[in-house]
Amino acid sequence: MDADLTFEQLVREHQSMVFRTLLRLTGSREHLDDLAQDVFLRLYRALPSFRGEALITTYLYRIAVNVAQDEWKRRRRDDRSHISLSDETSDWEERLAHPDRNAEQKIEEREFQQAVEEQLQLLSKIERTILILYHQEERTYEQISYALGMPIGTVRTHLHRGRKKLREAIQQRQTNERRPACQTT
Amino acid sequence: MSDDLKNTQPEERAADLEHELDQRLLRALEAAPEVDIPADFAARVARNLPARRPEFVTATHYGEHAVFLGMLLTLAVLIVLTLHNGRHAGFGLAESLLLTQFLALTIWISVRRHGVS
């Protein structure tokens, strides 16, 4: 009973990190509960062999990445289209009710965020994972290297390449969006 | 002067736009998505745990403790050897070997402790 309670506390402490990492890695809210549960079950099973060479947090990132990889494979098999990160039941009414400059900026930022999320899903899995762990989760090169089992130099290279690709894709997207607007004027 | 302005202004503007794009991109990447975690998620995970329990939850550091003990012993022997230095030719060589070993252990344990946290 005590071991279960301790583990429940451990889950409570790390659940939001696991949920948000999985959400961005998989790009979908579908089955998020199940995936997060899978992460903690794998952690529970691995605890007897956990030698403490890293923090539980770093170890959890490693498991979360593995679970996301399995999910990518499963989706490839099912050939299912991914669902956007954006919530369909978002506050459209609220936005329409306040069409001022501030609301316009908010919409613009939201659209930009959405574009980044979409382009992030188009990057290679390894580049996406490293960008998320580095920027969103603020992990160090060493921690990412441990979580992914690759040399620090390779992590740096993928991070740089991923950022560059993302930037170019966003620039290209912005250029394409401006072009029809210029043609109509 | 006006030619200079004509040449530099679009470049500066482009650089500003690029900088702005970089900043927006970083902000977007750093923004963690909002997640809805069921209130009973942790309890549900705990309920669904398999029957076999792990032997321990917290990490042990037996290896590290053994290394620290070894370092202390090496240091003690080094001190003893230093006090008796000059009495025997072999003492100097043993002292050098132990000192190298001590330094190697210190570097190794420091790198290991700060390597992955």
mmCIF file of C-alpha atoms in Angstrom:
data_model
loop_
_atom_site.group_PDB
_atom_site.id
_atom_site.type_symbol
_atom_site.label_atom_id
_atom_site.label_comp_id
_atom_site.label_asym_id
_atom_site.label_seq_id
_atom_site.Cartn_x
_atom_site.Cartn_y
_atom_site.Cartn_z
ATOM 1 C CA MET A 1 0.000 0.000 0.000
ATOM 2 C CA ASP A 2 2.827 2.415 0.915
ATOM 3 C CA ALA A 3 4.692 1.674 -2.304
ATOM 4 C CA ASP A 4 1.503 2.452 -4.275
ATOM 5 C CA LEU A 5 1.051 5.715 -2.379
ATOM 6 C CA THR A 6 4.647 6.735 -3.019
ATOM 7 C CA PHE A 7 4.272 5.940 -6.673
ATOM 8 C CA GLU A 8 1.001 7.894 -6.808
ATOM 9 C CA GLN A 9 2.857 10.921 -5.436
ATOM 10 C CA LEU A 10 5.576 10.425 -8.009
ATOM 11 C CA VAL A 11 2.926 10.323 -10.772
ATOM 12 C CA ARG A 12 1.294 13.483 -9.431
ATOM 13 C CA GLU A 13 4.620 15.319 -9.403
ATOM 14 C CA HIS A 14 5.532 14.442 -12.972
ATOM 15 C CA GLN A 15 2.192 14.022 -14.747
ATOM 16 C CA SER A 16 1.981 17.499 -16.307
ATOM 17 C CA MET A 17 5.509 17.173 -17.738
ATOM 18 C CA VAL A 18 4.647 13.771 -19.215
ATOM 19 C CA PHE A 19 1.317 14.982 -20.664
ATOM 20 C CA ARG A 20 2.699 18.127 -22.335
ATOM 21 C CA THR A 21 5.770 16.322 -23.725
ATOM 22 C CA LEU A 22 3.621 13.527 -25.177
ATOM 23 C CA LEU A 23 1.119 16.025 -26.567
ATOM 24 C CA ARG A 24 3.752 17.890 -28.541
ATOM 25 C CA LEU A 25 5.687 14.805 -29.571
ATOM 26 C CA THR A 26 2.606 13.032 -30.921
ATOM 27 C CA GLY A 27 0.787 16.192 -32.042
ATOM 28 C CA SER A 28 -2.512 14.787 -30.889
ATOM 29 C CA ARG A 29 -4.733 14.793 -27.832
ATOM 30 C CA GLU A 30 -6.089 11.430 -28.844
ATOM 31 C CA HIS A 31 -5.185 8.596 -26.429
ATOM 32 C CA LEU A 32 -3.059 11.013 -24.401
ATOM 33 C CA ASP A 33 -4.326 9.525 -21.125
ATOM 34 C CA ASP A 34 -3.446 6.018 -22.244
ATOM 35 C CA LEU A 35 -0.008 7.031 -23.458
ATOM 36 C CA ALA A 36 0.769 8.862 -20.213
ATOM 37 C CA GLN A 37 -0.397 5.839 -18.250
ATOM 38 C CA ASP A 38 1.877 3.655 -20.364
ATOM 39 C CA VAL A 39 4.831 5.931 -19.511
ATOM 40 C CA PHE A 40 4.251 5.544 -15.780
ATOM 41 C CA LEU A 41 3.667 1.808 -16.029
ATOM 42 C CA ARG A 42 6.968 1.414 -17.880
ATOM 43 C CA LEU A 43 8.640 3.514 -15.205
ATOM 44 C CA TYR A 44 7.148 1.294 -12.492
ATOM 45 C CA ARG A 45 8.384 -1.840 -14.220
ATOM 46 C CA ALA A 46 11.834 -0.329 -14.750
ATOM 47 C CA LEU A 47 12.267 0.934 -11.185
ATOM 48 C CA PRO A 48 13.934 -2.247 -9.846
ATOM 49 C CA SER A 49 16.688 -1.847 -12.419
ATOM 50 C CA PHE A 50 16.903 1.946 -12.042
ATOM 51 C CA ARG A 51 20.451 2.546 -10.871
ATOM 52 C CA GLY A 52 20.140 6.243 -10.218
ATOM 53 C CA GLU A 53 22.616 7.329 -12.871
ATOM 54 C CA ALA A 54 20.156 10.087 -13.731
ATOM 55 C CA LEU A 55 17.211 11.844 -12.100
ATOM 56 C CA ILE A 56 13.798 10.207 -12.360
ATOM 57 C CA THR A 57 12.785 13.206 -14.519
ATOM 58 C CA THR A 58 15.481 12.522 -17.105
ATOM 59 C CA TYR A 59 14.604 8.839 -17.041
ATOM 60 C CA LEU A 60 10.933 9.727 -17.579
ATOM 61 C CA TYR A 61 11.803 11.789 -20.674
ATOM 62 C CA ARG A 62 13.566 8.751 -22.056
ATOM 63 C CA ILE A 63 10.472 6.605 -21.489
ATOM 64 C CA ALA A 64 8.130 9.297 -22.872
ATOM 65 C CA VAL A 65 10.194 9.470 -26.077
ATOM 66 C CA ASN A 66 10.032 5.663 -26.391
ATOM 67 C CA VAL A 67 6.256 5.665 -25.884
ATOM 68 C CA ALA A 68 5.885 8.439 -28.504
ATOM 69 C CA GLN A 69 8.001 6.416 -30.932
ATOM 70 C CA ASP A 70 5.727 3.400 -30.439
ATOM 71 C CA GLU A 71 2.715 5.638 -31.039
ATOM 72 C CA TRP A 72 4.263 6.955 -34.295
ATOM 73 C CA LYS A 73 4.796 3.377 -35.446
ATOM 74 C CA ARG A 74 1.237 2.440 -34.499
ATOM 75 C CA ARG A 75 -0.131 5.426 -36.443
ATOM 76 C CA ARG A 76 1.963 4.590 -39.456
ATOM 77 C CA ARG A 77 0.429 1.123 -39.379
ATOM 78 C CA ASP A 78 -3.086 2.508 -38.976
ATOM 79 C CA ASP A 79 -2.309 5.262 -41.508
ATOM 80 C CA ARG A 80 -4.431 7.649 -39.587
ATOM 81 C CA SER A 81 -4.336 11.375 -40.137
ATOM 82 C CA HIS A 82 -3.221 13.299 -37.093
ATOM 83 C CA ILE A 83 -5.504 15.643 -35.261
ATOM 84 C CA SER A 84 -4.349 19.213 -34.841
ATOM 85 C CA LEU A 85 -3.097 20.427 -31.499
ATOM 86 C CA SER A 86 -5.650 23.207 -31.595
ATOM 87 C CA ASP A 87 -8.792 22.616 -29.662
ATOM 88 C CA GLU A 88 -11.840 22.603 -31.920
ATOM 89 C CA THR A 89 -13.992 23.909 -29.108
ATOM 90 C CA SER A 90 -11.745 26.917 -28.623
ATOM 91 C CA ASP A 91 -12.937 30.411 -27.867
ATOM 92 C CA TRP A 92 -14.101 31.573 -31.290
ATOM 93 C CA GLU A 93 -17.131 33.322 -29.820
ATOM 94 C CA GLU A 94 -14.960 35.209 -27.398
ATOM 95 C CA ARG A 95 -12.620 36.313 -30.164
ATOM 96 C CA LEU A 96 -15.447 37.476 -32.398
ATOM 97 C CA ALA A 97 -17.009 39.392 -29.564
ATOM 98 C CA HIS A 98 -13.868 41.550 -29.137
ATOM 99 C CA PRO A 99 -12.581 42.451 -32.565
ATOM 100 C CA ASP A 100 -10.157 45.128 -31.274
ATOM 101 C CA ARG A 101 -6.419 45.461 -31.982
ATOM 102 C CA ASN A 102 -5.510 43.369 -28.952
ATOM 103 C CA ALA A 103 -7.778 40.568 -30.117
ATOM 104 C CA GLU A 104 -6.295 40.796 -33.623
ATOM 105 C CA GLN A 105 -2.804 40.423 -32.178
ATOM 106 C CA LYS A 106 -3.957 37.469 -30.130
ATOM 107 C CA ILE A 107 -5.437 35.814 -33.197
ATOM 108 C CA GLU A 108 -2.251 36.503 -35.146
ATOM 109 C CA GLU A 109 -0.097 35.019 -32.371
ATOM 110 C CA ARG A 110 -2.395 32.031 -32.132
ATOM 111 C CA GLU A 111 -2.188 31.467 -35.873
ATOM 112 C CA PHE A 112 1.594 31.763 -35.727
ATOM 113 C CA GLN A 113 1.691 29.264 -32.858
ATOM 114 C CA GLN A 114 -0.545 26.942 -34.869
ATOM 115 C CA ALA A 115 1.760 27.260 -37.887
ATOM 116 C CA VAL A 116 4.775 26.393 -35.716
ATOM 117 C CA GLU A 117 2.949 23.353 -34.304
ATOM 118 C CA GLU A 118 2.092 22.158 -37.807
ATOM 119 C CA GLN A 119 5.624 22.658 -39.132
ATOM 120 C CA LEU A 120 7.014 20.975 -36.013
ATOM 121 C CA GLN A 121 5.055 17.858 -36.940
ATOM 122 C CA LEU A 122 6.627 17.922 -40.413
ATOM 123 C CA LEU A 123 10.184 17.818 -39.063
ATOM 124 C CA SER A 124 11.954 14.493 -38.636
ATOM 125 C CA LYS A 125 11.027 12.738 -35.395
ATOM 126 C CA ILE A 126 14.454 13.193 -33.905
ATOM 127 C CA GLU A 127 14.612 16.928 -34.721
ATOM 128 C CA ARG A 128 11.118 17.458 -33.312
ATOM 129 C CA THR A 129 11.951 15.556 -30.130
ATOM 130 C CA ILE A 130 15.151 17.516 -29.558
ATOM 131 C CA LEU A 131 13.473 20.888 -30.224
ATOM 132 C CA ILE A 132 10.709 20.044 -27.743
ATOM 133 C CA LEU A 133 13.059 18.774 -25.049
ATOM 134 C CA TYR A 134 15.400 21.752 -25.446
ATOM 135 C CA HIS A 135 12.961 24.646 -25.865
ATOM 136 C CA GLN A 136 9.729 23.554 -24.223
ATOM 137 C CA GLU A 137 11.164 21.360 -21.478
ATOM 138 C CA GLU A 138 14.389 23.369 -21.054
ATOM 139 C CA ARG A 139 16.554 20.243 -20.827
ATOM 140 C CA THR A 140 20.326 20.507 -21.146
ATOM 141 C CA TYR A 141 22.336 18.912 -23.959
ATOM 142 C CA GLU A 142 23.544 16.270 -21.475
ATOM 143 C CA GLN A 143 20.028 15.376 -20.393
ATOM 144 C CA ILE A 144 18.773 15.164 -23.990
ATOM 145 C CA SER A 145 21.816 13.087 -24.881
ATOM 146 C CA TYR A 146 20.963 10.668 -22.051
ATOM 147 C CA ALA A 147 17.236 10.585 -22.864
ATOM 148 C CA LEU A 148 17.853 9.801 -26.532
ATOM 149 C CA GLY A 149 21.019 7.742 -26.135
ATOM 150 C CA MET A 150 23.067 9.781 -28.594
ATOM 151 C CA PRO A 151 26.243 11.886 -28.367
ATOM 152 C CA ILE A 152 25.960 15.536 -27.333
ATOM 153 C CA GLY A 153 27.450 16.660 -30.664
ATOM 154 C CA THR A 154 24.667 14.884 -32.557
ATOM 155 C CA VAL A 155 22.056 16.519 -30.309
ATOM 156 C CA ARG A 156 23.550 19.951 -31.099
ATOM 157 C CA THR A 157 23.566 19.226 -34.834
ATOM 158 C CA HIS A 158 19.933 18.062 -34.876
ATOM 159 C CA LEU A 159 18.860 21.044 -32.764
ATOM 160 C CA HIS A 160 20.548 23.517 -35.103
ATOM 161 C CA ARG A 161 19.220 21.759 -38.222
ATOM 162 C CA GLY A 162 15.687 21.475 -36.810
ATOM 163 C CA ARG A 163 15.547 25.165 -35.886
ATOM 164 C CA LYS A 164 16.836 26.134 -39.325
ATOM 165 C CA LYS A 165 14.276 23.957 -41.121
ATOM 166 C CA LEU A 166 11.465 25.267 -38.936
ATOM 167 C CA ARG A 167 12.491 28.869 -39.549
ATOM 168 C CA GLU A 168 12.709 28.358 -43.310
ATOM 169 C CA ALA A 169 9.336 26.600 -43.402
ATOM 170 C CA ILE A 170 7.679 29.428 -41.466
ATOM 171 C CA GLN A 171 9.309 32.044 -43.726
ATOM 172 C CA GLN A 172 8.137 30.144 -46.801
ATOM 173 C CA ARG A 173 4.661 29.919 -45.383
ATOM 174 C CA GLN A 174 4.570 33.647 -44.640
ATOM 175 C CA THR A 175 5.781 34.435 -48.173
ATOM 176 C CA ASN A 176 3.068 32.213 -49.664
ATOM 177 C CA GLU A 177 0.429 33.885 -47.516
ATOM 178 C CA ARG A 178 1.568 37.370 -48.554
ATOM 179 C CA ARG A 179 1.726 36.573 -52.283
ATOM 180 C CA PRO A 180 -2.038 36.198 -52.945
ATOM 181 C CA ALA A 181 -2.649 39.329 -50.864
ATOM 182 C CA CYS A 182 -0.179 41.291 -53.054
ATOM 183 C CA GLN A 183 -1.746 39.946 -56.234
ATOM 184 C CA THR A 184 -5.240 41.082 -55.249
ATOM 185 C CA THR A 185 -4.077 44.656 -54.507
ATOM 186 C CA MET B 1 24.240 60.186 -47.556
ATOM 187 C CA SER B 2 20.869 59.590 -49.153
ATOM 188 C CA ASP B 3 22.413 56.721 -51.176
ATOM 189 C CA ASP B 4 23.673 55.206 -47.926
ATOM 190 C CA LEU B 5 20.216 55.418 -46.441
ATOM 191 C CA LYS B 6 18.701 53.811 -49.511
ATOM 192 C CA ASN B 7 21.196 50.946 -49.246
ATOM 193 C CA THR B 8 21.107 50.324 -45.524
ATOM 194 C CA GLN B 9 17.469 50.829 -44.671
ATOM 195 C CA PRO B 10 16.059 47.775 -46.472
ATOM 196 C CA GLU B 11 18.914 45.645 -45.088
ATOM 197 C CA GLU B 12 18.293 46.874 -41.572
ATOM 198 C CA ARG B 13 14.602 46.307 -42.015
ATOM 199 C CA ALA B 14 15.212 42.768 -43.253
ATOM 200 C CA ALA B 15 17.523 42.096 -40.302
ATOM 201 C CA ASP B 16 14.892 43.457 -37.910
ATOM 202 C CA LEU B 17 12.231 41.267 -39.483
ATOM 203 C CA GLU B 18 14.472 38.206 -39.232
ATOM 204 C CA HIS B 19 15.249 38.974 -35.607
ATOM 205 C CA GLU B 20 11.546 39.406 -34.908
ATOM 206 C CA LEU B 21 10.766 36.097 -36.594
ATOM 207 C CA ASP B 22 13.440 34.350 -34.511
ATOM 208 C CA GLN B 23 11.977 35.797 -31.336
ATOM 209 C CA ARG B 24 8.432 34.759 -32.279
ATOM 210 C CA LEU B 25 9.668 31.292 -33.179
ATOM 211 C CA LEU B 26 11.437 30.902 -29.832
ATOM 212 C CA ARG B 27 8.362 32.129 -27.970
ATOM 213 C CA ALA B 28 6.196 29.630 -29.858
ATOM 214 C CA LEU B 29 8.604 26.782 -29.154
ATOM 215 C CA GLU B 30 8.909 27.662 -25.493
ATOM 216 C CA ALA B 31 5.154 27.929 -24.994
ATOM 217 C CA ALA B 32 4.077 24.670 -23.404
ATOM 218 C CA PRO B 33 0.695 23.437 -24.621
ATOM 219 C CA GLU B 34 -2.150 23.401 -22.152
ATOM 220 C CA VAL B 35 -3.143 19.939 -21.088
ATOM 221 C CA ASP B 36 -6.224 18.630 -19.336
ATOM 222 C CA ILE B 37 -5.151 16.027 -16.834
ATOM 223 C CA PRO B 38 -7.994 14.060 -15.244
ATOM 224 C CA ALA B 39 -8.165 14.774 -11.511
ATOM 225 C CA ASP B 40 -7.930 11.091 -10.641
ATOM 226 C CA PHE B 41 -5.133 10.275 -13.101
ATOM 227 C CA ALA B 42 -2.438 9.530 -10.498
ATOM 228 C CA ALA B 43 -4.827 7.430 -8.416
ATOM 229 C CA ARG B 44 -5.934 5.543 -11.538
ATOM 230 C CA VAL B 45 -2.323 4.774 -12.495
ATOM 231 C CA ALA B 46 -1.611 3.572 -8.950
ATOM 232 C CA ARG B 47 -4.721 1.356 -9.023
ATOM 233 C CA ASN B 48 -3.677 -0.246 -12.328
ATOM 234 C CA LEU B 49 -0.137 -1.086 -11.232
ATOM 235 C CA PRO B 50 0.820 -4.718 -11.753
ATOM 236 C CA ALA B 51 0.963 -6.982 -8.694
ATOM 237 C CA ARG B 52 4.748 -7.284 -8.722
ATOM 238 C CA ARG B 53 6.208 -4.401 -6.764
ATOM 239 C CA PRO B 54 9.608 -2.920 -7.341
ATOM 240 C CA GLU B 55 12.175 -3.765 -4.702
ATOM 241 C CA PHE B 56 13.071 -0.106 -4.174
ATOM 242 C CA VAL B 57 11.865 3.228 -5.401
ATOM 243 C CA THR B 58 14.763 5.454 -4.469
ATOM 244 C CA ALA B 59 18.132 5.164 -6.163
ATOM 245 C CA THR B 60 21.049 3.673 -4.231
ATOM 246 C CA HIS B 61 24.620 4.945 -4.376
ATOM 247 C CA TYR B 62 26.654 1.968 -3.153
ATOM 248 C CA GLY B 63 29.194 2.332 -5.958
ATOM 249 C CA GLU B 64 29.785 6.001 -5.246
ATOM 250 C CA HIS B 65 30.192 5.335 -1.525
ATOM 251 C CA ALA B 66 32.757 2.617 -2.300
ATOM 252 C CA VAL B 67 34.693 5.059 -4.516
ATOM 253 C CA PHE B 68 34.711 7.713 -1.775
ATOM 254 C CA LEU B 69 35.956 5.114 0.741
ATOM 255 C CA GLY B 70 38.673 4.076 -1.704
ATOM 256 C CA MET B 71 39.712 7.695 -2.156
ATOM 257 C CA LEU B 72 39.931 8.208 1.606
ATOM 258 C CA LEU B 73 42.062 5.088 2.002
ATOM 259 C CA THR B 74 44.349 6.144 -0.851
ATOM 260 C CA LEU B 75 44.718 9.574 0.728
ATOM 261 C CA ALA B 76 45.548 8.028 4.114
ATOM 262 C CA VAL B 77 48.210 5.765 2.566
ATOM 263 C CA LEU B 78 49.587 8.734 0.627
ATOM 264 C CA ILE B 79 49.988 10.724 3.860
ATOM 265 C CA VAL B 80 51.730 7.802 5.557
ATOM 266 C CA LEU B 81 54.071 7.387 2.576
ATOM 267 C CA THR B 82 54.844 11.122 2.529
ATOM 268 C CA LEU B 83 55.823 10.984 6.217
ATOM 269 C CA HIS B 84 58.192 8.073 5.522
ATOM 270 C CA ASN B 85 59.533 9.440 2.250
ATOM 271 C CA GLY B 86 63.276 9.085 1.789
ATOM 272 C CA ARG B 87 63.669 5.950 3.916
ATOM 273 C CA HIS B 88 63.164 3.577 1.018
ATOM 274 C CA ALA B 89 63.578 4.010 -2.751
ATOM 275 C CA GLY B 90 60.287 2.211 -3.498
ATOM 276 C CA PHE B 91 58.283 4.682 -1.406
ATOM 277 C CA GLY B 92 58.635 7.452 -3.995
ATOM 278 C CA LEU B 93 57.352 5.260 -6.815
ATOM 279 C CA ALA B 94 54.432 3.962 -4.718
ATOM 280 C CA GLU B 95 53.629 7.538 -3.736
ATOM 281 C CA SER B 96 53.521 8.652 -7.386
ATOM 282 C CA LEU B 97 51.306 5.717 -8.381
ATOM 283 C CA LEU B 98 48.880 6.322 -5.526
ATOM 284 C CA LEU B 99 48.773 10.042 -6.267
ATOM 285 C CA THR B 100 47.928 9.318 -9.923
ATOM 286 C CA GLN B 101 45.244 6.894 -8.825
ATOM 287 C CA PHE B 102 43.805 9.409 -6.376
ATOM 288 C CA LEU B 103 43.694 12.162 -8.998
ATOM 289 C CA ALA B 104 42.121 9.828 -11.577
ATOM 290 C CA LEU B 105 39.401 8.801 -9.098
ATOM 291 C CA THR B 106 38.714 12.441 -8.183
ATOM 292 C CA ILE B 107 38.351 13.476 -11.834
ATOM 293 C CA TRP B 108 36.224 10.445 -12.677
ATOM 294 C CA ILE B 109 33.816 10.936 -9.772
ATOM 295 C CA SER B 110 33.520 14.696 -10.487
ATOM 296 C CA VAL B 111 32.733 14.123 -14.162
ATOM 297 C CA ARG B 112 30.234 11.387 -13.293
ATOM 298 C CA ARG B 113 28.396 13.460 -10.680
ATOM 299 C CA HIS B 114 28.106 16.533 -12.906
ATOM 300 C CA GLY B 115 27.638 14.647 -16.160
ATOM 301 C CA VAL B 116 23.984 13.618 -15.886
ATOM 302 C CA SER B 117 21.804 15.311 -13.325
#
